[in-house]
Amino acid sequence: MSSDTTSFKAKSAPERSLVNGAYDGAAAEKAGIRNSQSSASHVPPCRPVKIVLAALSLALSGFLFYDAVTWRSNDVIVSDSYALCSRKGAQIYTVDPRHPRTECLVVRGEKFVSTGSIGHILSHWQEASTGRLQVRYLEPGQIVVPGMSDSHTHVLEYGEKKQIPLDTSSIEETVSRVREYILSDPEIFHNKSRWIEGWGWDHTKWILEQWPTSQAFEADPVVAGRPIMLRSKDGHAYWVSDAILQAMEPIPDEVEGGVIMRNSSGKPSGVFLDIAGDLVTAIQPPPTSSTLRKRLDVTVKDAHSVGLTSVHDAMLNPLPLEFFRREALAGTLPIRVYGMKYFDETAPYWGDSFEKIIRAGNNRLTVRSVKIIGDGALRSGGAALYEPYADNPETRGFMRVSPEVLNEFIPKFMADGWQVNVHAIGDRANGLVLDAFEAALASANVTALRPRLEHAQILAQKDMARFGDLGVIASVQPTHAISDMWFGEARLGPERVKGLYAFRSIIEHGARITLGSDFPVEDMNPLAGFYAAITRLSREGTSPHGPGGWFPEQRMTREEALKGMTLDPAYASFSEDILGSITPGKLADFVVLSKDIMKVPPQELLTTRVVATVMDGKPVFGAL
């Protein structure tokens, strides 16, 4: 942003209502200040002449002045009111359908109080303000968008993953990364009983694509004998060491809704898929509050640096849920969290007894939804399909919960006023969940409760139209599409793959799409998702269908993608009244970007930087 600012004094009672108190619509209208003005055309035709004459007269008499103040990037805003403007046209994308673009925004305290043209904002503040308004200008090329949101994340798991980078090319390299982690911390090195946890290995990206085994850990003398649990990139596979296998005994022969991988002798080999992973987590020692705080700090630091001001945490178990509640009530939760309380079918029903958390801690935490995991993942072959996998005809994947459970509990939760969000990847899983949402119509207003299909990856044509009819939200992750496009057709076949990540078809059937990343599964940066949504290309500009994109007819427009990571996530979390757009009266969450993502060539999206991230009117990353 520009290193200079304009400060001025002026006076008028109507504008004092904007400076010193709540926005006074009547007084402001009387003074000519309108809520959310987007161009100078709103000023009466004779106004500019009067403004110039008045400004000249006052300047000569010494009552109105402009300070040539140098405002460095690390300077603090000294007033609780300031304006941010663009000199080169309307470079503020509001995502407010009434005024999609504007030249200036004005913040008072924690809220937006006005938008409009430079002339409009400055003239009315000159006439009306008794204080000093700092006006900050964008640098050429920079733009402003609302605070960005990620609709599907795993907040604390991201912080856990950052401990050991597992973006490896082989089993041996992965074990080597664990060895380096152990050697880097003397406390861990000398305590062989301490659990070592990591996240992110992907056997489909290894040079030799194969499932790992516990024996790989035992081959390294530093690593051997330690309890080690590494979750796969998609979070659906657990790779464990011999020490953990021994602690899990006796291990059952099979687990419904999961797979226990075995060696040639029939013994567990060290990999557990989907619900079988619960056998591992059942003996996992709980993290301390200090550990959770460290993980949160790591996540939030990275989130703010890429422009995220709010996240939807897609599976809160009791321990992290209470951690977030304590942080919110203490006023120390540094990002907005919309939490989904985890559904465990073995536990007593709690939908009629657990008290919802609504905007606790200065609008930082809301928990009013339940997360149900319907099926497995496509990458590991667990997504539930109507027909067998093309590359493995012996299986159709599997449901982690039965249709009977879905049809019993989804209507129950909705009748008790809970938003229901269901992980559904395969076409059969999506169809069964839509069946349950339809069944819930007998006892609840489904549309009003805004149910969500988390992922909604593979959709049969017969199920597509039901999205719009029921008011179901598709919570999708565009970066999954450009990861899975390389093996999607092999798994599903040439016809069924057309329903994989069919974003355009979902939109055209009347459904609302909200975008996320599923971090730490994919890149946290929302601009990576924006790029994937509008191009359906890899970062290198390639796809199985060439440089035009993978199934290019399913691309989203830039406007849809921006809305999908701002206003639509706000809607999907019942917060569109306070978040999601740069609209007077809403909380002042916004992001300054180094390039105009609505215009630059697609490849430049990946080099666009976040200049500043602002929450409640105050920078949490960068500076104004």
Coordinates of C-alpha atoms in Angstrom, one line a residue:
M1 CA 0.0 0.0 0.0
S2 CA 1.0 3.6 -0.5
S3 CA 3.4 5.2 2.0
D4 CA 1.3 8.3 2.3
T5 CA -2.0 9.1 3.9
T6 CA -4.4 12.0 4.0
S7 CA -5.6 13.3 7.4
F8 CA -8.1 16.1 7.8
K9 CA -10.3 17.8 10.2
A10 CA -13.9 18.9 9.5
K11 CA -17.1 19.3 11.4
S12 CA -20.8 18.4 11.3
A13 CA -23.1 16.7 13.8
P14 CA -24.5 14.1 11.4
E15 CA -21.0 12.6 10.7
R16 CA -20.1 12.6 14.4
S17 CA -22.7 9.9 14.7
L18 CA -20.5 7.9 12.4
V19 CA -17.4 8.7 14.4
N20 CA -18.4 8.7 18.0
G21 CA -21.3 6.3 18.1
A22 CA -23.3 3.7 16.1
Y23 CA -24.1 4.4 12.5
D24 CA -27.1 6.8 12.5
G25 CA -28.9 6.1 9.2
A26 CA -31.3 9.0 9.5
A27 CA -28.6 11.6 10.4
A28 CA -26.3 10.2 7.7
E29 CA -28.9 10.3 5.0
K30 CA -29.7 13.9 6.0
A31 CA -26.0 14.7 5.5
G32 CA -25.9 12.8 2.2
I33 CA -24.0 9.8 3.5
R34 CA -25.5 6.5 2.3
N35 CA -24.9 3.0 3.5
S36 CA -22.8 1.2 0.9
Q37 CA -22.4 3.9 -1.8
S38 CA -20.3 2.6 -4.8
S39 CA -19.8 5.6 -7.0
A40 CA -19.7 9.4 -7.1
S41 CA -22.9 9.3 -9.1
H42 CA -24.8 9.2 -5.8
V43 CA -23.6 12.8 -5.0
P44 CA -26.1 15.4 -6.4
P45 CA -24.9 16.9 -9.7
C46 CA -24.1 20.4 -8.2
R47 CA -22.2 18.9 -5.3
P48 CA -18.6 18.8 -6.7
V49 CA -18.5 22.6 -7.3
K50 CA -19.8 23.3 -3.8
I51 CA -17.2 20.9 -2.4
V52 CA -14.3 22.5 -4.2
L53 CA -15.4 26.0 -3.2
A54 CA -16.0 25.0 0.4
A55 CA -12.8 23.1 0.6
L56 CA -10.8 26.1 -0.9
S57 CA -12.5 28.6 1.5
L58 CA -11.9 26.5 4.6
A59 CA -8.3 25.7 3.6
L60 CA -7.5 29.3 3.2
S61 CA -9.1 30.2 6.5
G62 CA -7.1 27.4 8.2
F63 CA -10.1 25.2 9.3
L64 CA -9.6 22.4 6.8
F65 CA -6.2 21.0 6.2
Y66 CA -4.4 18.0 4.6
D67 CA -1.4 16.6 6.4
A68 CA 1.4 15.3 4.2
V69 CA 1.9 12.5 6.8
T70 CA 4.2 9.7 6.0
W71 CA 2.5 6.5 7.0
R72 CA 5.0 3.7 7.0
S73 CA 3.9 0.0 6.7
N74 CA 4.6 -0.6 10.4
D75 CA 2.7 2.5 11.6
V76 CA -0.3 1.9 13.8
I77 CA -3.7 3.4 12.9
V78 CA -4.1 6.1 15.6
S79 CA -7.9 6.5 15.3
D80 CA -10.6 3.8 15.5
S81 CA -11.8 5.2 12.2
Y82 CA -10.0 5.1 8.9
A83 CA -10.6 4.8 5.2
L84 CA -8.8 2.5 2.6
C85 CA -9.1 3.7 -0.9
S86 CA -7.9 2.9 -4.4
R87 CA -6.7 5.7 -6.7
K88 CA -7.0 3.5 -9.9
G89 CA -10.7 2.8 -10.1
A90 CA -12.9 0.5 -8.0
Q91 CA -10.3 -1.9 -6.7
I92 CA -12.3 -3.1 -3.7
Y93 CA -14.3 -6.2 -4.5
T94 CA -17.1 -6.1 -1.9
V95 CA -19.0 -9.3 -2.8
D96 CA -22.0 -7.2 -1.9
P97 CA -24.5 -7.8 -4.8
R98 CA -25.9 -4.3 -4.5
H99 CA -22.4 -2.7 -5.0
P100 CA -19.9 -5.3 -6.1
R101 CA -17.0 -2.9 -6.5
T102 CA -16.1 0.3 -4.9
E103 CA -13.1 2.7 -4.5
C104 CA -13.2 3.2 -0.7
L105 CA -14.2 1.5 2.5
V106 CA -14.5 3.2 5.9
V107 CA -14.0 1.3 9.2
R108 CA -15.0 2.5 12.6
G109 CA -14.0 0.3 15.4
E110 CA -14.6 -3.3 14.4
K111 CA -17.1 -2.7 11.6
F112 CA -17.5 -1.3 8.1
V113 CA -19.5 1.9 8.3
S114 CA -19.4 3.1 4.7
T115 CA -18.3 2.4 1.2
G116 CA -18.2 4.5 -1.9
S117 CA -16.1 6.6 -4.3
I118 CA -13.1 8.6 -3.1
G119 CA -14.9 11.8 -3.8
H120 CA -18.0 10.6 -2.0
I121 CA -16.1 9.4 1.1
L122 CA -13.7 12.3 1.4
S123 CA -16.3 15.0 0.8
H124 CA -18.7 13.7 3.4
W125 CA -16.0 13.1 6.0
Q126 CA -14.7 16.6 5.3
E127 CA -18.1 18.1 5.8
A128 CA -19.0 16.0 8.8
S129 CA -16.1 14.8 10.8
T130 CA -14.7 16.5 13.9
G131 CA -11.9 14.1 14.2
R132 CA -9.0 13.0 12.0
L133 CA -9.7 10.3 9.4
Q134 CA -6.6 8.5 8.2
V135 CA -7.0 7.6 4.5
R136 CA -4.8 4.9 3.3
Y137 CA -4.3 4.2 -0.4
L138 CA -3.7 1.0 -2.2
E139 CA -0.6 0.6 -4.4
P140 CA -1.2 0.2 -8.1
G141 CA -2.3 -3.4 -8.8
Q142 CA -3.4 -4.1 -5.3
I143 CA -7.0 -5.0 -4.5
V144 CA -9.2 -5.6 -1.4
V145 CA -11.5 -8.6 -0.9
P146 CA -13.5 -9.6 2.1
G147 CA -11.8 -11.8 4.7
M148 CA -11.5 -15.2 3.2
S149 CA -12.9 -18.4 4.7
D150 CA -12.1 -22.1 4.4
S151 CA -15.2 -24.2 4.7
H152 CA -13.5 -27.5 5.5
T153 CA -10.4 -27.7 7.6
H154 CA -8.8 -29.6 10.4
V155 CA -7.2 -26.8 12.5
L156 CA -5.2 -28.6 15.1
E157 CA -4.3 -31.5 12.8
Y158 CA -2.6 -28.9 10.6
G159 CA -0.4 -27.8 13.5
E160 CA 0.3 -31.4 14.2
K161 CA 1.3 -32.1 10.6
K162 CA 3.8 -29.2 10.5
Q163 CA 6.0 -31.0 13.0
I164 CA 7.2 -33.7 10.5
P165 CA 7.0 -32.9 6.8
L166 CA 5.9 -36.1 5.1
D167 CA 5.6 -34.9 1.5
T168 CA 7.9 -37.8 0.6
S169 CA 8.6 -40.0 -2.5
S170 CA 9.2 -43.4 -0.7
I171 CA 8.7 -45.4 2.4
E172 CA 12.4 -45.0 3.2
E173 CA 12.3 -41.2 2.9
T174 CA 9.3 -41.1 5.2
V175 CA 11.1 -43.1 7.9
S176 CA 14.1 -40.8 7.4
R177 CA 11.9 -37.8 8.1
V178 CA 10.8 -39.4 11.3
R179 CA 14.4 -40.1 12.3
E180 CA 15.4 -36.5 11.7
Y181 CA 12.5 -35.3 13.9
I182 CA 13.6 -37.6 16.7
L183 CA 17.2 -36.5 16.5
S184 CA 16.2 -32.8 16.4
D185 CA 14.6 -32.9 19.9
P186 CA 16.7 -34.3 22.8
E187 CA 13.6 -34.8 25.0
I188 CA 12.0 -37.0 22.3
F189 CA 15.3 -38.8 21.5
H190 CA 15.8 -39.9 25.1
N191 CA 12.2 -40.9 25.8
K192 CA 11.5 -44.0 23.7
S193 CA 8.0 -44.3 25.2
R194 CA 6.8 -41.0 23.9
W195 CA 4.3 -41.2 21.0
I196 CA 5.4 -39.7 17.7
E197 CA 2.6 -38.5 15.5
G198 CA 2.6 -37.1 11.9
W199 CA 0.3 -36.5 9.0
G200 CA 0.7 -36.3 5.2
W201 CA 2.3 -39.5 3.6
D202 CA 0.7 -40.4 0.3
H203 CA 1.6 -43.8 -1.1
T204 CA 0.0 -42.9 -4.5
K205 CA 2.8 -40.4 -5.0
W206 CA 5.7 -42.7 -4.0
I207 CA 8.0 -43.9 -6.7
L208 CA 6.9 -47.4 -5.9
E209 CA 3.2 -47.3 -5.1
Q210 CA 2.7 -49.7 -2.2
W211 CA 1.2 -49.7 1.2
P212 CA 3.8 -49.3 4.0
T213 CA 4.3 -51.7 6.9
S214 CA 5.3 -51.5 10.6
Q215 CA 8.6 -53.3 9.7
A216 CA 9.8 -50.2 7.9
F217 CA 10.1 -48.4 11.2
E218 CA 12.0 -51.2 12.8
A219 CA 14.7 -51.2 10.1
D220 CA 16.1 -47.9 11.5
P221 CA 17.9 -48.1 14.8
V222 CA 16.9 -44.6 15.9
V223 CA 13.3 -45.1 15.0
A224 CA 12.9 -48.8 16.1
G225 CA 10.9 -49.7 19.2
R226 CA 9.1 -46.3 19.4
P227 CA 5.3 -45.8 19.3
I228 CA 4.8 -44.1 16.0
M229 CA 1.5 -43.2 14.3
L230 CA 1.5 -41.4 10.9
R231 CA -1.8 -40.5 9.2
S232 CA -2.0 -40.5 5.4
K233 CA -2.6 -37.3 3.4
D234 CA -6.4 -37.9 3.2
G235 CA -6.6 -38.7 6.9
H236 CA -8.2 -42.1 6.2
A237 CA -5.2 -44.4 6.7
Y238 CA -3.1 -44.9 9.9
W239 CA 0.5 -46.3 9.6
V240 CA 1.8 -47.5 12.9
S241 CA 4.9 -49.1 14.4
D242 CA 5.3 -52.5 16.1
A243 CA 5.1 -50.8 19.5
I244 CA 1.6 -49.6 18.8
L245 CA 0.5 -52.9 17.3
Q246 CA 1.6 -54.6 20.5
A247 CA -0.3 -52.1 22.6
M248 CA -3.5 -52.6 20.5
E249 CA -3.7 -56.4 21.1
P250 CA -5.9 -58.2 20.8
I251 CA -6.7 -56.9 17.4
P252 CA -10.0 -58.1 16.0
D253 CA -10.2 -60.0 12.7
E254 CA -12.2 -57.3 11.0
V255 CA -13.9 -54.0 11.6
E256 CA -17.1 -52.9 9.9
G257 CA -16.6 -49.8 7.9
G258 CA -12.8 -50.2 7.9
V259 CA -9.9 -52.4 6.8
I260 CA -7.1 -53.9 8.8
M261 CA -4.3 -54.6 6.3
R262 CA -2.5 -57.9 6.8
N263 CA 0.8 -59.5 5.6
S264 CA 1.1 -62.9 3.9
S265 CA 0.9 -64.6 7.3
G266 CA -2.4 -63.0 8.1
K267 CA -1.0 -60.7 10.8
P268 CA -1.7 -56.9 10.9
S269 CA 0.9 -55.2 8.7
G270 CA 0.6 -51.8 10.4
V271 CA -1.9 -50.0 8.2
F272 CA -5.5 -49.4 9.3
L273 CA -8.1 -47.8 7.1
D274 CA -11.1 -45.6 8.0
I275 CA -13.0 -46.9 11.1
A276 CA -10.3 -49.5 11.7
G277 CA -8.2 -46.4 12.6
D278 CA -10.4 -46.0 15.7
L279 CA -8.5 -49.0 17.1
V280 CA -5.3 -46.9 17.0
T281 CA -6.8 -43.6 18.3
A282 CA -8.5 -45.5 21.2
I283 CA -5.0 -46.0 22.8
Q284 CA -3.6 -42.7 21.7
P285 CA -2.6 -40.5 24.7
P286 CA -4.5 -37.2 24.7
P287 CA -2.6 -34.0 23.9
T288 CA -2.1 -31.5 26.6
S289 CA -3.6 -28.0 26.5
S290 CA -0.1 -26.7 25.9
T291 CA 0.3 -29.0 22.9
L292 CA -3.0 -27.9 21.5
R293 CA -2.1 -24.3 21.9
K294 CA 1.1 -24.7 20.0
R295 CA -0.7 -26.5 17.2
L296 CA -3.3 -23.7 17.1
D297 CA -0.6 -21.0 17.0
V298 CA 1.2 -22.7 14.1
T299 CA -2.1 -23.0 12.1
V300 CA -3.3 -19.5 12.7
K301 CA 0.0 -17.9 11.8
D302 CA -0.1 -19.6 8.4
A303 CA -3.8 -19.0 8.0
H304 CA -3.5 -15.3 8.5
S305 CA -0.6 -15.1 6.2
V306 CA -2.7 -16.4 3.3
G307 CA -5.8 -14.2 4.1
L308 CA -7.9 -16.6 6.1
T309 CA -10.0 -14.9 8.8
S310 CA -12.4 -17.7 9.5
V311 CA -12.3 -21.5 9.2
H312 CA -14.8 -24.3 9.5
D313 CA -13.3 -27.1 11.6
A314 CA -14.8 -30.3 10.1
M315 CA -14.5 -32.6 13.1
L316 CA -14.4 -31.5 16.7
N317 CA -14.0 -34.3 19.2
P318 CA -14.7 -33.5 22.9
L319 CA -11.1 -32.5 23.8
P320 CA -10.5 -29.9 21.0
L321 CA -14.0 -28.7 21.3
E322 CA -13.5 -27.8 25.0
F323 CA -10.1 -26.3 24.1
F324 CA -11.7 -24.0 21.5
R325 CA -14.5 -23.0 24.0
R326 CA -12.0 -22.1 26.7
E327 CA -9.9 -20.0 24.2
A328 CA -13.0 -18.2 22.9
L329 CA -14.4 -17.4 26.4
A330 CA -10.9 -16.2 27.5
G331 CA -10.8 -13.9 24.4
T332 CA -7.7 -15.6 23.1
L333 CA -9.1 -17.4 20.0
P334 CA -7.2 -15.6 17.2
I335 CA -9.3 -16.8 14.3
R336 CA -13.1 -17.3 13.7
V337 CA -13.9 -21.0 14.1
Y338 CA -17.2 -22.6 13.0
G339 CA -17.0 -26.0 14.5
M340 CA -18.7 -29.3 13.6
K341 CA -19.3 -31.5 16.6
Y342 CA -18.2 -35.1 15.8
F343 CA -20.9 -37.8 15.7
D344 CA -20.1 -41.1 17.3
E345 CA -22.9 -43.6 16.8
T346 CA -21.7 -45.7 19.8
A347 CA -22.3 -42.7 22.1
P348 CA -25.8 -41.7 23.5
Y349 CA -27.7 -39.2 21.3
W350 CA -26.8 -35.7 22.4
G351 CA -28.7 -33.5 20.0
D352 CA -31.4 -32.6 22.5
S353 CA -29.1 -32.0 25.4
F354 CA -25.8 -30.4 24.2
E355 CA -26.1 -26.6 24.3
K356 CA -25.2 -25.0 21.0
I357 CA -22.4 -22.4 21.1
I358 CA -23.4 -19.3 19.1
R359 CA -20.7 -16.6 18.4
A360 CA -18.9 -16.9 21.7
G361 CA -15.8 -14.8 22.5
N362 CA -16.6 -11.8 20.3
N363 CA -17.9 -13.7 17.4
R364 CA -14.9 -16.1 17.4
L365 CA -16.6 -19.5 18.0
T366 CA -19.8 -21.1 16.9
V367 CA -20.8 -24.8 17.2
R368 CA -24.2 -25.5 15.9
S369 CA -23.6 -28.3 13.5
V370 CA -22.9 -32.1 13.7
K371 CA -20.3 -33.9 11.5
I372 CA -21.1 -37.4 10.3
I373 CA -18.6 -39.4 8.3
G374 CA -20.5 -41.3 5.7
D375 CA -17.9 -43.2 3.7
G376 CA -14.1 -43.5 3.0
A377 CA -11.9 -41.7 0.5
L378 CA -11.4 -42.2 -3.2
R379 CA -7.6 -42.2 -2.9
S380 CA -7.6 -45.2 -0.6
G381 CA -10.5 -47.0 -2.3
G382 CA -13.0 -46.5 0.5
A383 CA -15.5 -44.1 -1.2
A384 CA -18.9 -45.9 -1.4
L385 CA -19.9 -46.4 -5.1
Y386 CA -23.1 -47.6 -6.7
E387 CA -21.0 -49.9 -9.0
P388 CA -17.6 -51.5 -8.4
Y389 CA -14.3 -49.6 -8.9
A390 CA -13.0 -49.8 -12.4
D391 CA -9.5 -50.6 -11.2
N392 CA -10.7 -53.0 -8.5
P393 CA -14.0 -54.7 -9.4
E394 CA -14.0 -56.7 -6.2
T395 CA -15.1 -53.7 -4.2
R396 CA -17.6 -50.8 -4.2
G397 CA -16.0 -49.1 -1.3
F398 CA -17.9 -49.0 2.0
M399 CA -20.1 -46.9 4.2
R400 CA -18.7 -46.0 7.6
V401 CA -22.2 -45.6 8.9
S402 CA -25.2 -47.6 7.7
P403 CA -28.2 -46.2 5.8
E404 CA -30.3 -47.1 8.8
V405 CA -28.1 -44.9 11.1
L406 CA -28.3 -42.0 8.6
N407 CA -32.1 -42.3 8.4
E408 CA -32.4 -42.4 12.2
F409 CA -30.1 -39.7 13.3
I410 CA -30.1 -37.1 10.6
P411 CA -33.9 -36.4 11.1
K412 CA -33.3 -36.4 14.9
F413 CA -30.5 -33.8 14.8
M414 CA -32.4 -31.6 12.3
A415 CA -35.6 -31.8 14.4
D416 CA -33.5 -30.5 17.3
G417 CA -32.3 -27.6 15.2
W418 CA -28.8 -28.8 14.3
Q419 CA -27.2 -28.3 10.9
V420 CA -26.1 -31.7 9.7
N421 CA -22.8 -31.9 7.7
V422 CA -22.0 -35.3 6.2
H423 CA -18.7 -36.4 4.7
A424 CA -19.8 -38.1 1.4
I425 CA -17.4 -38.8 -1.4
G426 CA -18.7 -41.8 -3.4
D427 CA -21.9 -41.5 -5.5
R428 CA -23.7 -44.1 -3.4
A429 CA -22.7 -42.2 -0.2
N430 CA -24.0 -38.9 -1.6
G431 CA -27.2 -40.6 -2.7
L432 CA -27.9 -42.2 0.7
V433 CA -27.3 -38.9 2.5
L434 CA -29.6 -37.1 0.2
D435 CA -32.2 -39.8 0.9
A436 CA -31.8 -39.1 4.6
F437 CA -32.2 -35.3 4.1
E438 CA -35.4 -35.9 2.2
A439 CA -36.7 -38.1 5.0
A440 CA -35.9 -35.3 7.5
L441 CA -38.5 -33.1 5.7
A442 CA -41.2 -34.8 7.8
S443 CA -39.9 -33.3 11.0
A444 CA -37.8 -30.3 10.0
N445 CA -37.4 -27.4 7.6
V446 CA -34.4 -28.8 5.8
T447 CA -33.6 -25.7 3.7
A448 CA -33.6 -23.5 6.8
L449 CA -31.1 -25.7 8.6
R450 CA -28.7 -25.5 5.6
P451 CA -27.5 -29.1 5.5
R452 CA -24.1 -29.7 3.9
L453 CA -22.5 -32.5 1.9
E454 CA -18.8 -32.3 2.8
H455 CA -16.8 -33.1 -0.4
A456 CA -19.7 -34.2 -2.6
Q457 CA -17.0 -35.6 -4.9
I458 CA -18.8 -38.1 -7.1
L459 CA -22.4 -37.5 -8.0
A460 CA -24.8 -39.6 -10.1
Q461 CA -26.9 -37.7 -12.5
K462 CA -30.1 -38.8 -10.7
D463 CA -28.9 -37.2 -7.5
M464 CA -27.6 -33.9 -8.9
A465 CA -31.0 -32.1 -9.0
R466 CA -31.8 -32.9 -5.4
F467 CA -29.2 -30.5 -4.2
G468 CA -31.1 -27.5 -5.3
D469 CA -34.5 -28.9 -4.5
L470 CA -33.5 -29.6 -0.9
G471 CA -31.4 -26.5 -0.3
V472 CA -28.3 -28.7 0.4
I473 CA -25.0 -26.9 0.3
A474 CA -22.1 -28.5 -1.5
S475 CA -18.9 -28.0 0.5
V476 CA -16.2 -28.8 -2.0
Q477 CA -12.4 -28.6 -2.2
P478 CA -11.2 -27.6 -5.7
T479 CA -7.6 -28.5 -4.9
H480 CA -8.8 -32.1 -4.4
A481 CA -9.9 -32.0 -8.1
I482 CA -6.5 -31.2 -9.5
S483 CA -4.9 -33.8 -7.2
D484 CA -7.3 -36.6 -8.1
M485 CA -7.7 -35.9 -11.8
W486 CA -4.6 -38.0 -12.5
F487 CA -6.1 -41.2 -11.2
G488 CA -9.8 -40.5 -11.3
E489 CA -10.6 -42.1 -14.6
A490 CA -8.6 -45.2 -13.8
R491 CA -10.6 -45.6 -10.6
L492 CA -14.1 -44.8 -12.0
G493 CA -14.0 -45.4 -15.7
P494 CA -14.6 -42.9 -18.6
E495 CA -18.3 -42.3 -18.0
R496 CA -18.6 -42.2 -14.2
V497 CA -15.6 -39.9 -13.9
K498 CA -17.7 -37.2 -15.5
G499 CA -19.6 -36.8 -12.2
L500 CA -16.3 -36.3 -10.2
Y501 CA -15.9 -32.7 -9.0
A502 CA -18.7 -31.6 -11.3
F503 CA -18.8 -28.0 -9.9
R504 CA -20.6 -26.4 -12.8
S505 CA -23.3 -29.1 -12.9
I506 CA -24.0 -28.6 -9.1
I507 CA -24.4 -24.9 -9.6
E508 CA -26.6 -25.2 -12.6
H509 CA -28.9 -27.5 -10.6
G510 CA -29.5 -24.7 -8.1
A511 CA -27.2 -25.6 -5.3
R512 CA -24.9 -23.3 -3.4
I513 CA -21.2 -24.1 -3.4
T514 CA -18.8 -23.2 -0.6
L515 CA -15.1 -23.7 -1.0
G516 CA -12.5 -25.1 1.2
S517 CA -9.1 -27.0 1.2
D518 CA -9.5 -29.8 3.8
F519 CA -6.1 -28.6 5.1
P520 CA -3.8 -30.3 6.1
V521 CA -4.8 -32.6 3.3
E522 CA -4.3 -29.9 0.6
D523 CA -2.6 -26.5 0.4
M524 CA -4.1 -24.1 2.9
N525 CA -3.8 -21.0 0.6
P526 CA -7.4 -20.1 -0.6
L527 CA -5.9 -18.7 -3.8
A528 CA -4.7 -22.2 -4.7
G529 CA -8.3 -23.3 -4.5
F530 CA -9.4 -20.2 -6.4
Y531 CA -6.9 -21.2 -9.2
A532 CA -8.0 -24.8 -9.2
A533 CA -11.7 -23.9 -9.4
I534 CA -11.4 -21.6 -12.4
T535 CA -8.7 -23.5 -14.3
R536 CA -8.9 -27.2 -13.3
L537 CA -5.2 -27.3 -14.1
S538 CA -2.2 -28.4 -12.1
R539 CA 0.2 -25.7 -10.8
E540 CA 2.3 -26.4 -13.9
G541 CA -0.7 -25.7 -16.2
T542 CA -1.3 -29.3 -17.2
S543 CA -4.2 -31.7 -16.9
P544 CA -5.1 -35.2 -18.3
H545 CA -7.2 -33.3 -20.9
G546 CA -4.5 -30.8 -21.8
P547 CA -3.9 -27.1 -21.1
G548 CA -7.6 -26.2 -21.3
G549 CA -8.3 -28.0 -18.1
W550 CA -9.7 -31.3 -16.8
F551 CA -13.3 -31.3 -17.9
P552 CA -13.2 -27.6 -18.5
E553 CA -16.9 -27.4 -18.8
Q554 CA -17.0 -27.8 -15.0
R555 CA -14.9 -24.7 -14.3
M556 CA -16.3 -22.0 -12.0
T557 CA -16.2 -18.3 -12.9
R558 CA -13.9 -16.0 -10.9
E559 CA -17.0 -14.3 -9.4
E560 CA -18.4 -17.7 -8.3
A561 CA -15.0 -18.7 -6.8
L562 CA -14.6 -15.4 -4.8
K563 CA -18.1 -15.7 -3.5
G564 CA -17.4 -19.4 -2.7
M565 CA -14.7 -18.4 -0.3
T566 CA -16.3 -15.3 1.3
L567 CA -20.1 -14.9 1.3
D568 CA -21.1 -18.5 0.7
P569 CA -19.0 -19.8 3.7
A570 CA -20.7 -17.1 5.8
Y571 CA -24.1 -18.4 4.6
A572 CA -23.0 -22.0 5.3
S573 CA -22.1 -21.0 8.9
F574 CA -25.2 -18.9 9.5
S575 CA -23.1 -15.7 9.7
E576 CA -23.9 -13.9 6.5
D577 CA -25.3 -11.1 8.5
I578 CA -21.9 -10.2 10.0
L579 CA -19.4 -11.7 7.6
G580 CA -18.7 -12.5 4.0
S581 CA -18.8 -9.1 2.3
I582 CA -17.6 -5.6 2.6
T583 CA -21.0 -4.1 3.7
P584 CA -21.7 -1.4 6.2
G585 CA -22.7 -2.9 9.5
K586 CA -20.7 -6.1 9.0
L587 CA -17.5 -6.9 10.9
A588 CA -14.4 -5.4 9.2
D589 CA -12.7 -8.5 8.0
F590 CA -10.8 -7.9 4.8
V591 CA -7.7 -8.8 2.9
V592 CA -5.3 -6.7 0.7
L593 CA -3.9 -8.7 -2.2
S594 CA -0.8 -7.8 -4.3
K595 CA -2.6 -8.5 -7.6
D596 CA -6.1 -8.3 -9.0
I597 CA -7.1 -11.9 -8.9
M598 CA -10.3 -11.1 -10.9
K599 CA -8.2 -10.0 -13.9
V600 CA -4.6 -11.3 -13.9
P601 CA -3.7 -14.4 -16.0
P602 CA -4.4 -17.6 -14.1
Q603 CA -0.7 -18.5 -13.5
E604 CA -0.3 -15.1 -11.7
L605 CA -2.8 -16.2 -9.1
L606 CA -0.2 -18.5 -7.7
T607 CA 2.3 -15.7 -7.1
T608 CA -0.3 -13.3 -5.6
R609 CA 0.7 -12.3 -2.1
V610 CA -1.3 -11.3 0.9
V611 CA -0.2 -7.7 1.8
A612 CA -2.5 -7.5 4.9
T613 CA -5.1 -9.5 6.7
V614 CA -7.5 -7.6 8.8
M615 CA -10.0 -8.8 11.5
D616 CA -12.4 -6.6 13.3
G617 CA -10.7 -3.6 11.7
K618 CA -7.2 -4.4 12.9
P619 CA -4.4 -6.1 11.0
V620 CA -3.5 -9.6 12.1
F621 CA -1.0 -10.1 9.3
G622 CA 1.0 -7.4 7.5
A623 CA 0.0 -3.8 8.1
L624 CA -2.2 -1.0 6.7

